[in-house]
Amino acid sequence: MYLLYILVGILLLGAAVGPVLYWDKGRRSLVLAIRSLWLHKMRAFLSVLGIIIGTGAVITLMAFGEGSMQEALDAIRKLGATNIIVRSVKPPENSATAGRSRVAIYGLTQDDYDHFAVLQQGGTITRMVPMRIFPQEMRRLHLMFTGRAVGTTAAYAEINDIPLALGRFLRPEDEENHENVAVLGSRVAQGLFPFEDPLGKTLKLGQSEWVVIGVLKSRTPVGDTGGSMAEDYNNDVYIPLTTCNEHFGSVITYRQAGSFQREQVQLSQVTLTVSDIDKVRTTGELIKSILSRHYRDDTAVSVPLDKLEHAEAEKRRFLGLLAMIAGISLVVGGIGIMNIMLATVTERTREIGIRRALGAKRRDITMQFLIEAVVQTSLGGLLGTLFGLFFAFVVPPAAEWLWGWHLPAQVTALPIFLALIVAVVVGVGFGLYPAYRAAMLDPIEALRHE
Amino acid sequence: MADIVRIIDLVKIYYLESVEVQALRGVSLSVEEGDFVALMGPSGSGKSTLLNQLGCLDRPTSGQYFLGDEDVSEMDDDQLSEIRSKYLGFIFQSYNLLPQYTVVENIEVPLLYQGIKLNAQTREWCIHLATMVGLGDRLDHRPMQLSGGQQQRVAIARALVNDPHVILADEPTGNLDSRTSDEIMERLQQLNDMGKTIIMVTHENDIAAWAKRVIRMRDGHIESDERNHHRTIGTKLAKIDGTAGNGFALRPAGL
């Protein structure tokens, strides 16, 4: 993206400067323009001050805007704006299937997961985290704790904030080697290992022994991006999904309100991470269509659409604001240039007369003043860009240091490119009329001008 | 000798705030190649208007103007600009050098507008001309750093750079003291001796005395047209071979 901007910039600059330099008269005009401006440094500077401030403001404000936008987007991303969460949902009790069978079979299957994996091969999905969550009693010696067993993969740590207190989280090898290892939530660790270091000790989940490899810090319960109720993660025990399936089988039995319930759920939840924020919605639709072959509502796909739309609206509003700033700086700067150029034409009427007498054509005079205007605005634009960049880089740390303000700034290529283009366009646009006025002067009148 | 300038029944009418001003009322004039003409007359007589017409700075209301073989009275603005850059040299009362440029660069200007690519050769030619007018040691000076006489000498060199058919001088000594005036007139005479055609507007009789031919104007007409016999004879005695006695050439080599 950057490269494209730079390439287009160089091409445009080449297209503008190339012929001027190649053309002998053009080169002379360029040198003359720079020299005339140098003759009146202060005036030239003041006349392009509008352009300097304009472009500088656009670049600095864009950098601040982009910085805070990026920060906001990052925050959303952390919450999972690029995530699609697919959950298994138990269908209503009175449905025909549940009545006939003793075991409630529903939800995501390994087969669904393999279908999603096709998308991952295509590159749309960068990460898939399967989870099998079920209530489980945990024991150690005489102690017992009722929590949730979460069979998952190492990638779980990438989409969730996992603050480790001790040891480590699950690793891919644990899964491959079907290790009996567990990472404990903070309350589980407290309940089962009240007076000792749990690392390396074992606990019992169901009928099997598991070695503790890590303990998490206390996590505040958060509402998930799907909009579900807040989940308390502190009662969780994380175990490798492969080992989990081997030890617990496919049917989970648990007591609820005095009766046993048996459920067969292969995967409780799959969290998919999409490569690009723009592809989230279409991918969501795709996932829904894949799951539609279940022919019943035993899954729920939640796409954090609201937040995405919010972010997009923010971005649009911001672009509108930028266009306004650019427009204002264009007009203000342009008027300044035109004003000074008109004064310059009057002041240099005699010079125009001399040149005309010595054989300059009208278009030579037009070119001369136009080039002068464009040189002025281009230099102004360049200077403004430098100022803008300077402020964008200097102000945030200064503000942080002086007042403790957090002012993120991120410089992107687009506004720089835009500002320079605008500066050149302003030069041509507002330089044209004074240049035309200069060219239309009567040579005799111009020569007589004092 | 061939007529380098020929105007036939030239009329110029201005409109100043809807008042008709007849500046030239049918002037006919021929100037031979190598002549040195002084145009004289009181202000408002039309001498400046005539010079502007001769200098292709303006188009006549009616009448014809042949410069060399070309009828320039029907040309458009761009064509006139080209005629000025190729065939005419101007010397003004107030020198009219470009303040941003050095001496050499000022001399180069007419070549620039001719569309000639400026290179080492043209630069050499400009330096040659600057040296000829005695400013070889001030090539990189700017007009502000020169005296009036020196500035006018730069203007003379500039008027020569395109090897013009005619040099038009508008009161070339008007801003100079008498000693410097003589110096400038000597240079003009020297050019004339080398074969350059000069048409000069002046209102001073002792300046007009340098010319070979004096034309007096009044109310848009030519009142009198006389030869300065002592000057004419002087020229006949001078050898016209395109180089001045000091070895300076007046034509650019290979340009």
XYZ file of C-alpha atoms in Angstrom:
705
model
C 0.000 0.000 0.000
C 2.739 2.401 1.021
C 4.789 1.337 -1.924
C 1.897 2.090 -4.248
C 1.521 5.614 -2.888
C 5.209 6.280 -3.168
C 5.278 4.881 -6.698
C 2.310 6.975 -7.819
C 3.857 9.995 -6.101
C 7.127 9.570 -7.920
C 5.313 9.067 -11.212
C 3.232 12.219 -10.745
C 6.239 14.240 -9.684
C 8.146 12.912 -12.678
C 5.278 13.754 -14.993
C 5.202 17.289 -13.613
C 8.906 18.011 -13.329
C 10.273 15.887 -16.161
C 9.037 17.910 -19.133
C 9.833 21.164 -17.352
C 13.418 20.076 -16.852
C 13.724 18.625 -20.313
C 12.374 21.776 -21.911
C 15.143 24.362 -21.884
C 12.831 27.313 -21.358
C 11.068 25.401 -18.612
C 14.301 24.781 -16.805
C 15.208 28.436 -17.101
C 11.777 29.403 -15.788
C 12.242 27.044 -12.871
C 15.603 28.556 -12.020
C 14.171 32.035 -12.470
C 11.200 31.210 -10.264
C 13.426 29.962 -7.485
C 15.632 33.014 -7.860
C 12.749 35.497 -7.811
C 11.388 33.779 -4.730
C 14.814 33.915 -3.134
C 14.897 37.639 -3.850
C 11.811 38.038 -1.654
C 12.287 35.231 0.818
C 10.128 36.700 3.540
C 7.255 37.546 1.239
C 7.366 34.170 -0.432
C 7.353 32.509 2.957
C 4.426 34.563 4.202
C 2.449 33.972 1.070
C 2.785 30.217 1.371
C 2.237 30.254 5.107
C -1.353 29.273 4.503
C -0.239 26.268 2.502
C 2.403 25.365 5.066
C -0.048 25.497 7.939
C -2.728 23.779 5.920
C -0.657 20.803 4.852
C 1.049 20.634 8.219
C -2.308 20.593 9.986
C -3.706 17.922 7.696
C -0.727 15.675 8.277
C -0.531 16.185 12.034
C -4.258 15.863 12.605
C -4.406 12.857 10.332
C -1.597 11.264 12.295
C -3.369 11.882 15.609
C -6.660 10.729 14.171
C -5.114 7.654 12.645
C -3.329 6.921 15.909
C -6.433 7.048 18.084
C -8.456 5.265 15.404
C -5.867 2.544 15.312
C -5.946 2.320 19.070
C -9.719 2.049 19.097
C -9.612 -0.573 16.369
C -6.941 -2.467 18.277
C -9.157 -2.435 21.332
C -12.031 -3.817 19.313
C -9.733 -6.349 17.751
C -8.661 -7.522 21.176
C -12.281 -8.041 22.040
C -12.490 -10.038 18.892
C -13.775 -7.869 16.074
C -12.087 -10.175 13.636
C -13.423 -13.189 15.475
C -16.434 -15.232 14.629
C -17.739 -17.274 17.500
C -19.686 -20.410 16.764
C -21.388 -22.048 19.736
C -23.326 -25.187 20.269
C -26.793 -24.394 21.518
C -29.036 -26.972 23.058
C -32.268 -27.091 21.095
C -35.540 -26.728 23.048
C -36.408 -29.759 25.267
C -39.685 -30.536 23.573
C -38.120 -31.057 20.199
C -38.747 -34.451 18.622
C -35.175 -35.718 18.765
C -34.626 -34.947 22.410
C -37.813 -36.771 23.387
C -36.977 -39.952 21.594
C -33.385 -40.338 22.540
C -31.985 -40.660 26.073
C -28.892 -38.793 25.011
C -29.209 -35.207 23.723
C -27.061 -35.033 20.610
C -26.524 -31.600 19.219
C -24.042 -28.932 18.414
C -20.851 -28.590 16.483
C -19.130 -31.688 15.267
C -15.615 -32.533 14.254
C -16.972 -32.655 10.721
C -18.010 -28.982 10.942
C -14.595 -28.179 12.257
C -12.989 -29.852 9.238
C -15.186 -27.769 6.965
C -13.968 -24.631 8.669
C -10.444 -25.884 8.197
C -10.971 -25.637 4.426
C -11.473 -21.909 4.903
C -8.281 -21.785 6.884
C -6.420 -23.351 3.983
C -7.877 -20.636 1.754
C -6.352 -18.011 4.014
C -9.584 -16.292 5.004
C -9.371 -17.733 8.482
C -6.061 -17.426 10.200
C -6.846 -19.254 13.402
C -9.378 -21.693 14.786
C -9.747 -22.454 18.445
C -12.002 -25.371 19.232
C -13.314 -25.728 22.764
C -15.164 -28.446 24.528
C -16.598 -27.165 27.740
C -18.490 -29.207 30.293
C -19.021 -29.177 34.059
C -16.698 -31.470 35.908
C -15.833 -32.417 39.444
C -12.178 -32.117 40.335
C -10.560 -33.963 43.191
C -7.296 -34.026 45.044
C -6.916 -36.109 48.162
C -9.980 -35.291 50.170
C -10.645 -31.982 48.462
C -13.279 -31.547 45.780
C -14.127 -28.639 43.538
C -16.837 -28.277 40.942
C -15.778 -26.325 37.933
C -15.626 -26.537 34.198
C -13.293 -28.606 32.146
C -12.211 -26.813 28.994
C -10.670 -29.009 26.346
C -8.894 -26.743 23.912
C -5.670 -26.092 22.024
C -2.665 -23.900 22.631
C -4.170 -21.230 20.350
C -6.701 -20.481 23.089
C -4.071 -18.267 24.665
C -3.896 -16.159 21.515
C -7.521 -15.076 21.496
C -7.933 -14.771 25.238
C -6.042 -12.775 27.730
C -4.301 -15.442 29.792
C -2.410 -13.999 32.729
C -0.198 -16.770 34.018
C 0.628 -16.849 37.723
C 2.738 -19.963 37.609
C 4.115 -22.362 35.000
C 2.940 -22.272 31.402
C -0.150 -22.608 29.256
C -0.892 -25.573 26.973
C 1.492 -26.072 24.079
C 0.934 -27.772 20.713
C 3.159 -30.695 21.834
C 0.787 -31.438 24.710
C -1.937 -32.062 22.178
C 0.199 -34.078 19.800
C 1.553 -36.280 22.569
C -1.849 -36.618 24.251
C -0.397 -35.468 27.547
C -2.428 -35.551 30.726
C -1.684 -31.979 31.661
C -3.906 -29.239 33.051
C -3.791 -25.496 33.576
C -5.853 -24.355 36.537
C -8.004 -21.295 36.950
C -7.138 -19.275 40.055
C -10.074 -20.443 42.183
C -9.517 -24.079 41.244
C -5.936 -23.804 42.388
C -7.037 -22.199 45.640
C -9.665 -24.851 46.266
C -7.499 -27.891 45.560
C -4.062 -26.707 46.565
C -4.707 -24.354 49.464
C -1.268 -24.643 51.079
C 1.132 -25.801 48.431
C 2.602 -25.120 45.061
C 0.361 -26.947 42.578
C 2.980 -27.167 39.803
C 3.905 -30.768 39.067
C 1.237 -32.130 41.424
C -1.662 -34.141 40.131
C -5.408 -33.759 40.376
C -8.217 -36.032 39.355
C -10.709 -35.172 36.680
C -13.284 -37.892 36.263
C -11.376 -41.161 36.462
C -7.964 -39.934 35.385
C -4.983 -38.136 36.849
C -3.698 -34.865 35.401
C -0.448 -33.064 36.045
C -0.670 -29.342 36.766
C 1.605 -27.379 34.458
C 0.299 -23.893 35.040
C -1.927 -21.672 37.160
C -3.671 -18.529 35.960
C -4.097 -15.279 37.782
C -7.582 -14.246 38.689
C -9.488 -13.117 35.597
C -12.393 -10.749 35.916
C -15.517 -12.267 34.412
C -16.267 -10.500 31.113
C -19.207 -10.423 28.788
C -18.075 -12.209 25.698
C -18.200 -10.558 22.316
C -21.079 -12.765 21.379
C -23.181 -10.878 23.843
C -23.701 -13.882 26.104
C -23.743 -13.704 29.853
C -20.549 -13.017 31.649
C -18.442 -16.115 32.059
C -16.409 -16.775 35.130
C -13.124 -18.173 33.959
C -11.637 -18.747 37.377
C -13.321 -22.118 37.825
C -11.915 -23.502 34.584
C -9.382 -26.223 34.093
C -7.733 -26.201 30.670
C -6.718 -29.516 29.211
C -5.590 -30.566 25.711
C -8.597 -31.307 23.507
C -7.183 -34.609 22.221
C -6.582 -36.000 25.695
C -9.924 -34.672 26.807
C -11.799 -36.612 24.121
C -9.953 -39.799 24.941
C -10.711 -39.651 28.653
C -14.246 -38.363 28.675
C -15.635 -39.913 25.493
C -18.337 -38.246 23.540
C -21.179 -38.487 26.020
C -21.054 -36.361 29.112
C -23.276 -37.210 32.017
C -24.033 -34.675 34.632
C -26.639 -34.013 37.245
C -28.954 -31.153 36.985
C -31.831 -30.437 39.357
C -31.751 -33.929 40.792
C -31.816 -35.820 37.518
C -29.085 -37.079 35.283
C -28.661 -35.547 31.932
C -26.639 -37.053 29.182
C -25.396 -34.968 26.327
C -23.285 -35.658 23.317
C -21.574 -32.500 22.208
C -18.377 -32.854 20.207
C -17.381 -29.197 20.397
C -19.001 -26.548 22.542
C -17.492 -23.615 20.759
C -15.169 -22.757 17.922
C -13.661 -19.310 17.755
C -12.536 -18.400 14.260
C -10.211 -15.503 13.578
C -10.619 -13.872 10.168
C -7.578 -12.468 8.402
C -9.112 -9.119 7.466
C -11.693 -7.036 9.274
C -13.461 -6.437 5.939
C -14.007 -10.153 5.413
C -15.645 -10.845 8.757
C -19.226 -10.466 7.644
C -18.972 -12.491 4.457
C -17.122 -15.203 6.333
C -19.871 -15.159 8.949
C -22.419 -15.771 6.219
C -20.293 -18.577 4.840
C -20.065 -20.247 8.248
C -23.824 -19.984 8.629
C -24.349 -21.647 5.280
C -21.948 -24.443 6.228
C -23.873 -25.022 9.446
C -27.251 -24.887 7.739
C -26.828 -28.542 6.789
C -27.619 -29.456 10.418
C -31.246 -28.640 9.566
C -31.867 -27.438 13.072
C -30.929 -24.576 15.278
C -28.318 -26.253 17.436
C -25.589 -23.737 16.678
C -25.287 -20.013 16.987
C -22.921 -17.891 14.938
C -22.134 -14.571 16.468
C -20.247 -11.927 14.521
C -19.388 -8.775 16.446
C -21.171 -6.713 13.828
C -22.182 -3.810 15.993
C -18.690 -2.892 16.949
C -17.478 -3.245 13.410
C -20.163 -0.977 12.091
C -19.351 1.502 14.788
C -15.690 1.482 13.808
C -16.566 1.946 10.168
C -18.882 4.846 10.880
C -16.100 6.407 12.911
C -13.704 6.035 10.033
C -16.133 7.589 7.557
C -16.784 10.517 9.847
C -13.096 10.999 10.224
C -12.459 10.962 6.487
C -15.173 13.560 6.048
C -13.500 15.743 8.630
C -10.170 15.368 6.870
C -11.693 16.388 3.565
C -13.085 19.491 5.247
C -9.743 20.464 6.761
C -8.012 19.865 3.449
C -10.657 21.912 1.657
C -10.349 24.847 4.039
C -6.562 24.848 3.930
C -6.759 24.653 0.139
C -8.982 27.700 -0.164
C -7.198 29.760 2.475
C -3.746 28.903 1.164
C -4.833 29.408 -2.425
C -6.264 32.856 -1.737
C -3.013 33.844 -0.051
C -1.029 32.696 -3.054
C -3.320 34.413 -5.531
C -3.229 37.636 -3.570
C 0.559 37.743 -3.516
C 0.841 36.604 -7.114
C -1.428 39.430 -8.253
C 0.679 41.896 -6.286
C 3.795 40.374 -7.822
C 2.409 40.730 -11.316
C 1.704 44.406 -10.684
C 5.127 44.887 -9.180
C 6.850 43.118 -12.027
C 4.814 44.676 -14.793
C 7.920 46.330 -16.131
C 9.834 43.065 -16.153
C 6.970 41.534 -18.113
C 7.160 44.430 -20.577
C 10.906 43.966 -21.008
C 10.533 40.262 -21.598
C 7.745 40.818 -24.097
C 9.853 43.398 -25.952
C 12.738 40.953 -26.086
C 10.537 38.359 -27.719
C 8.681 36.513 -24.952
C 5.352 35.140 -26.136
C 2.252 35.315 -23.982
C 2.571 31.659 -23.087
C 6.182 32.199 -21.969
C 4.949 34.780 -19.475
C 2.071 32.564 -18.360
C 4.447 29.668 -17.886
C 6.874 31.786 -15.905
C 4.315 32.939 -13.371
C 2.574 29.603 -13.218
C 5.827 27.806 -12.535
C 6.594 30.366 -9.884
C 3.243 29.751 -8.200
C 3.651 25.986 -8.371
C 7.216 26.115 -7.071
C 5.981 28.258 -4.213
C 3.088 26.006 -3.265
C 5.114 22.830 -3.743
C 7.851 24.095 -1.482
C 5.167 25.251 0.930
C 3.564 21.829 0.789
C 6.899 20.157 1.360
C 7.711 22.446 4.267
C 4.238 21.908 5.698
C 4.722 18.169 5.402
C 7.979 18.392 7.307
C 6.335 20.500 10.007
C 3.414 18.130 10.148
C 5.680 15.115 10.502
C 7.741 16.922 13.097
C 4.690 17.665 15.227
C 3.272 14.216 14.724
C 6.459 12.730 16.088
C 7.256 15.289 18.762
C 3.902 16.221 20.256
C 2.776 12.795 21.548
C 5.847 12.123 23.724
C 5.886 15.775 24.801
C 2.231 15.681 25.812
C 2.800 12.418 27.640
C 5.768 13.844 29.473
C 4.374 17.290 30.272
C 0.738 16.636 31.088
C 0.509 12.881 31.065
C -1.862 12.938 28.100
C -2.043 9.869 26.015
C -2.026 11.105 22.414
C -1.297 8.330 19.990
C -0.108 9.395 16.535
C 0.440 7.261 13.519
C 1.779 8.703 10.274
C 0.451 7.126 7.106
C 1.380 7.767 3.489
C -2.058 8.826 2.273
C -2.289 12.262 3.941
C 1.253 13.182 2.909
C 0.485 12.219 -0.630
C -2.829 14.075 -0.485
C -1.295 17.220 1.007
C 1.396 17.433 -1.655
C -1.052 16.879 -4.485
C -3.343 19.531 -3.038
C -0.432 21.968 -2.749
C 0.470 21.556 -6.417
C -3.163 21.761 -7.517
C -3.597 24.953 -5.495
C -0.504 26.417 -7.146
C -1.843 25.731 -10.622
C -5.422 26.649 -9.736
C -4.787 29.937 -8.039
C -1.680 30.834 -10.031
C -3.506 30.600 -13.338
C -5.421 33.853 -13.068
C -2.452 36.066 -12.076
C -0.350 34.389 -14.757
C -3.051 35.052 -17.321
C -3.287 38.665 -16.197
C 0.483 39.023 -16.600
C 0.412 37.524 -20.090
C -2.399 39.757 -21.306
C -0.605 42.980 -20.371
C 0.068 45.297 -23.291
C 3.858 45.309 -23.778
C 3.971 49.067 -24.384
C 1.926 49.840 -21.297
C 4.004 47.375 -19.295
C 7.260 48.971 -20.430
C 6.012 52.388 -19.432
C 5.040 51.154 -15.966
C 7.104 52.614 -13.158
C 21.378 49.605 -50.654
C 18.226 47.597 -49.915
C 15.517 49.006 -47.708
C 15.466 47.066 -44.476
C 12.422 48.953 -43.158
C 9.564 50.104 -45.334
C 6.302 51.513 -43.973
C 3.487 52.621 -46.201
C 0.754 54.998 -45.094
C 0.849 53.854 -41.484
C -2.077 55.039 -39.333
C -2.420 54.487 -35.621
C -5.497 55.569 -33.707
C -5.796 55.186 -29.933
C -8.926 55.413 -27.914
C -8.291 57.041 -24.572
C -11.544 56.871 -22.611
C -13.515 56.909 -25.878
C -11.632 59.962 -27.124
C -10.019 59.275 -30.468
C -6.315 60.104 -30.596
C -4.654 60.013 -34.010
C -1.051 59.285 -33.126
C 0.102 58.503 -36.669
C -1.770 59.977 -39.602
C -0.434 58.121 -42.580
C 3.340 57.929 -42.266
C 5.447 56.471 -45.049
C 9.137 55.856 -44.558
C 11.939 53.712 -45.866
C 15.201 53.027 -44.103
C 18.208 51.585 -45.899
C 20.316 48.851 -44.445
C 23.203 50.398 -42.532
C 21.476 53.708 -41.953
C 21.434 55.579 -38.651
C 18.176 57.470 -38.207
C 17.265 59.905 -35.461
C 13.537 60.453 -34.871
C 12.877 63.837 -33.332
C 9.894 65.911 -32.455
C 8.013 67.428 -29.528
C 6.061 65.163 -27.184
C 2.818 64.020 -28.716
C 4.277 64.244 -32.204
C 4.010 60.484 -32.648
C 7.710 59.609 -32.603
C 7.339 57.097 -29.761
C 4.273 55.580 -31.393
C 6.236 55.199 -34.604
C 9.106 53.536 -32.754
C 6.670 51.112 -31.098
C 5.275 50.304 -34.529
C 8.754 49.776 -35.912
C 9.539 47.623 -32.893
C 6.528 45.373 -33.534
C 5.270 46.099 -30.050
C 1.948 47.222 -31.459
C -0.102 46.738 -34.586
C -1.105 49.628 -36.830
C -4.714 50.649 -37.353
C -4.035 50.643 -41.083
C -1.080 50.678 -43.442
C 1.724 48.243 -44.086
C 5.076 47.566 -42.539
C 7.727 45.484 -44.234
C 10.675 44.426 -42.134
C 13.157 42.952 -44.582
C 10.880 40.988 -46.882
C 8.191 40.222 -44.334
C 4.915 42.065 -43.997
C 4.580 42.278 -40.247
C 1.495 44.494 -40.123
C -0.820 41.484 -40.416
C 0.921 39.229 -37.926
C -0.610 37.986 -34.679
C 0.834 38.401 -31.221
C 2.937 35.232 -31.215
C 4.408 35.963 -34.641
C 5.274 39.512 -33.607
C 7.010 38.130 -30.514
C 9.046 35.902 -32.755
C 9.956 38.835 -35.050
C 11.085 40.821 -32.013
C 13.236 38.016 -30.699
C 14.849 37.294 -34.070
C 15.153 40.528 -36.010
C 15.018 43.436 -33.572
C 17.237 44.808 -30.841
C 15.963 47.238 -28.242
C 17.777 49.883 -26.237
C 15.673 51.815 -23.732
C 16.068 55.076 -21.904
C 15.981 53.365 -18.513
C 18.169 50.403 -19.623
C 15.473 47.882 -18.632
C 17.746 45.104 -17.512
C 16.303 42.268 -15.454
C 17.417 42.772 -11.859
C 17.506 39.056 -10.995
C 19.965 38.291 -13.781
C 23.699 38.784 -14.089
C 25.226 40.695 -16.986
C 25.688 37.589 -19.119
C 22.245 36.250 -18.306
C 20.675 39.568 -19.260
C 22.411 39.397 -22.614
C 21.136 35.843 -23.105
C 17.432 36.677 -22.677
C 16.513 37.316 -26.365
C 18.141 33.986 -27.322
C 16.077 32.244 -24.665
C 12.848 33.484 -26.214
C 14.039 32.597 -29.707
C 13.892 29.008 -28.512
C 17.621 28.512 -28.951
C 19.064 25.958 -26.591
C 21.483 27.825 -24.386
C 24.828 26.099 -24.262
C 28.515 26.817 -23.936
C 28.604 28.285 -27.415
C 25.833 30.827 -26.809
C 27.391 31.716 -23.494
C 30.699 32.332 -25.192
C 28.964 34.603 -27.682
C 27.317 36.578 -24.869
C 30.635 36.918 -23.064
C 32.159 38.111 -26.336
C 29.507 40.823 -26.598
C 29.924 41.843 -22.969
C 33.661 42.121 -23.543
C 33.045 44.181 -26.663
C 31.079 46.787 -24.688
C 33.851 46.842 -22.108
C 32.252 44.748 -19.363
C 34.380 41.649 -19.688
C 35.380 41.935 -16.047
C 31.825 42.256 -14.743
C 30.127 39.227 -16.258
C 28.610 38.058 -12.991
C 27.560 41.455 -11.685
C 23.916 42.304 -11.296
C 22.433 45.496 -12.760
C 22.176 47.058 -9.306
C 25.946 46.843 -8.986
C 26.580 48.757 -12.235
C 26.536 52.460 -13.107
C 23.996 53.875 -15.553
C 26.473 53.927 -18.405
C 27.533 50.363 -17.711
C 23.915 49.236 -17.591
C 23.252 50.868 -20.931
C 26.278 49.092 -22.359
C 24.811 45.781 -21.169
C 21.605 46.803 -22.936
C 23.571 47.438 -26.119
C 25.183 44.026 -25.900
C 21.742 42.521 -25.327
C 20.400 44.327 -28.392
C 23.176 42.745 -30.454
C 22.894 39.181 -29.243
C 20.391 38.062 -31.884
C 22.255 39.818 -34.726
C 19.175 41.975 -35.441
C 18.126 43.630 -38.705
C 17.439 46.863 -36.869
C 18.392 48.288 -33.481
C 15.686 50.470 -32.005
C 16.849 52.947 -29.382
C 14.387 54.985 -27.320
C 16.284 57.986 -25.936
C 19.307 55.821 -25.105
C 21.111 58.702 -23.377
C 18.079 60.244 -21.628
C 19.200 59.135 -18.171
C 22.911 59.717 -18.605
C 25.227 62.660 -18.094
C 26.826 64.209 -21.156
C 30.186 62.478 -20.838
C 28.573 59.020 -20.541
C 26.129 59.981 -23.290
C 29.009 60.603 -25.654
C 30.523 57.273 -24.709
C 27.256 55.449 -25.486
C 26.786 57.347 -28.742
C 30.310 56.454 -29.742
C 29.469 52.814 -29.271
C 26.283 53.157 -31.316
C 28.197 54.881 -34.051
C 30.777 52.134 -33.947
C 27.987 49.576 -34.426
C 26.601 51.578 -37.277
C 30.032 51.683 -38.834
C 30.067 47.907 -38.629
C 26.891 47.845 -40.692
C 24.058 47.850 -38.146
C 20.903 49.755 -38.943
C 19.897 51.979 -36.023
C 16.705 53.939 -35.489
C 16.837 56.188 -32.453
C 14.294 58.458 -30.813
C 15.752 61.546 -29.147
C 14.823 65.137 -28.458
C 18.349 66.420 -28.041
C 19.932 68.018 -31.073
C 23.502 67.137 -30.124
C 22.529 63.467 -29.792
C 20.704 63.593 -33.128
C 23.892 64.990 -34.619
C 25.481 61.526 -34.301
C 22.906 60.140 -36.769
C 23.216 60.137 -40.554
C 19.605 61.032 -41.086
C 17.301 63.144 -38.953
C 13.528 62.831 -39.248
C 11.406 65.401 -37.454
C 7.796 64.654 -36.645
C 4.845 66.801 -35.723
C 1.187 65.858 -35.125
C 1.556 62.384 -36.505
C 3.243 63.467 -39.713
C 6.826 63.539 -40.895
C 7.702 67.210 -40.920
C 11.223 67.009 -42.311
C 13.708 64.336 -43.357
C 17.318 65.451 -43.697
C 20.741 63.925 -44.130
C 23.586 64.829 -41.817
C 26.180 65.228 -44.514
C 29.275 65.182 -42.378
C 28.222 61.810 -40.940
C 27.312 60.300 -44.275
C 30.671 61.137 -45.723
C 32.375 59.799 -42.607
C 30.722 56.439 -43.046
C 31.668 56.187 -46.670
C 35.270 56.494 -45.627
C 34.929 53.834 -42.922
C 35.624 50.336 -44.000
C 32.566 48.120 -43.650
C 33.729 44.553 -43.348
C 31.625 43.341 -40.409
C 34.365 43.747 -37.847
C 35.205 46.756 -35.793
C 38.717 48.052 -35.799
C 39.410 46.277 -32.519
C 38.710 42.849 -33.991
C 35.249 42.236 -32.549
C 32.784 40.381 -34.721
C 29.126 41.387 -34.842
C 27.772 38.083 -36.006
C 27.695 35.002 -33.824
C 29.865 32.255 -35.198
C 27.683 29.374 -36.234
C 24.500 30.702 -34.679
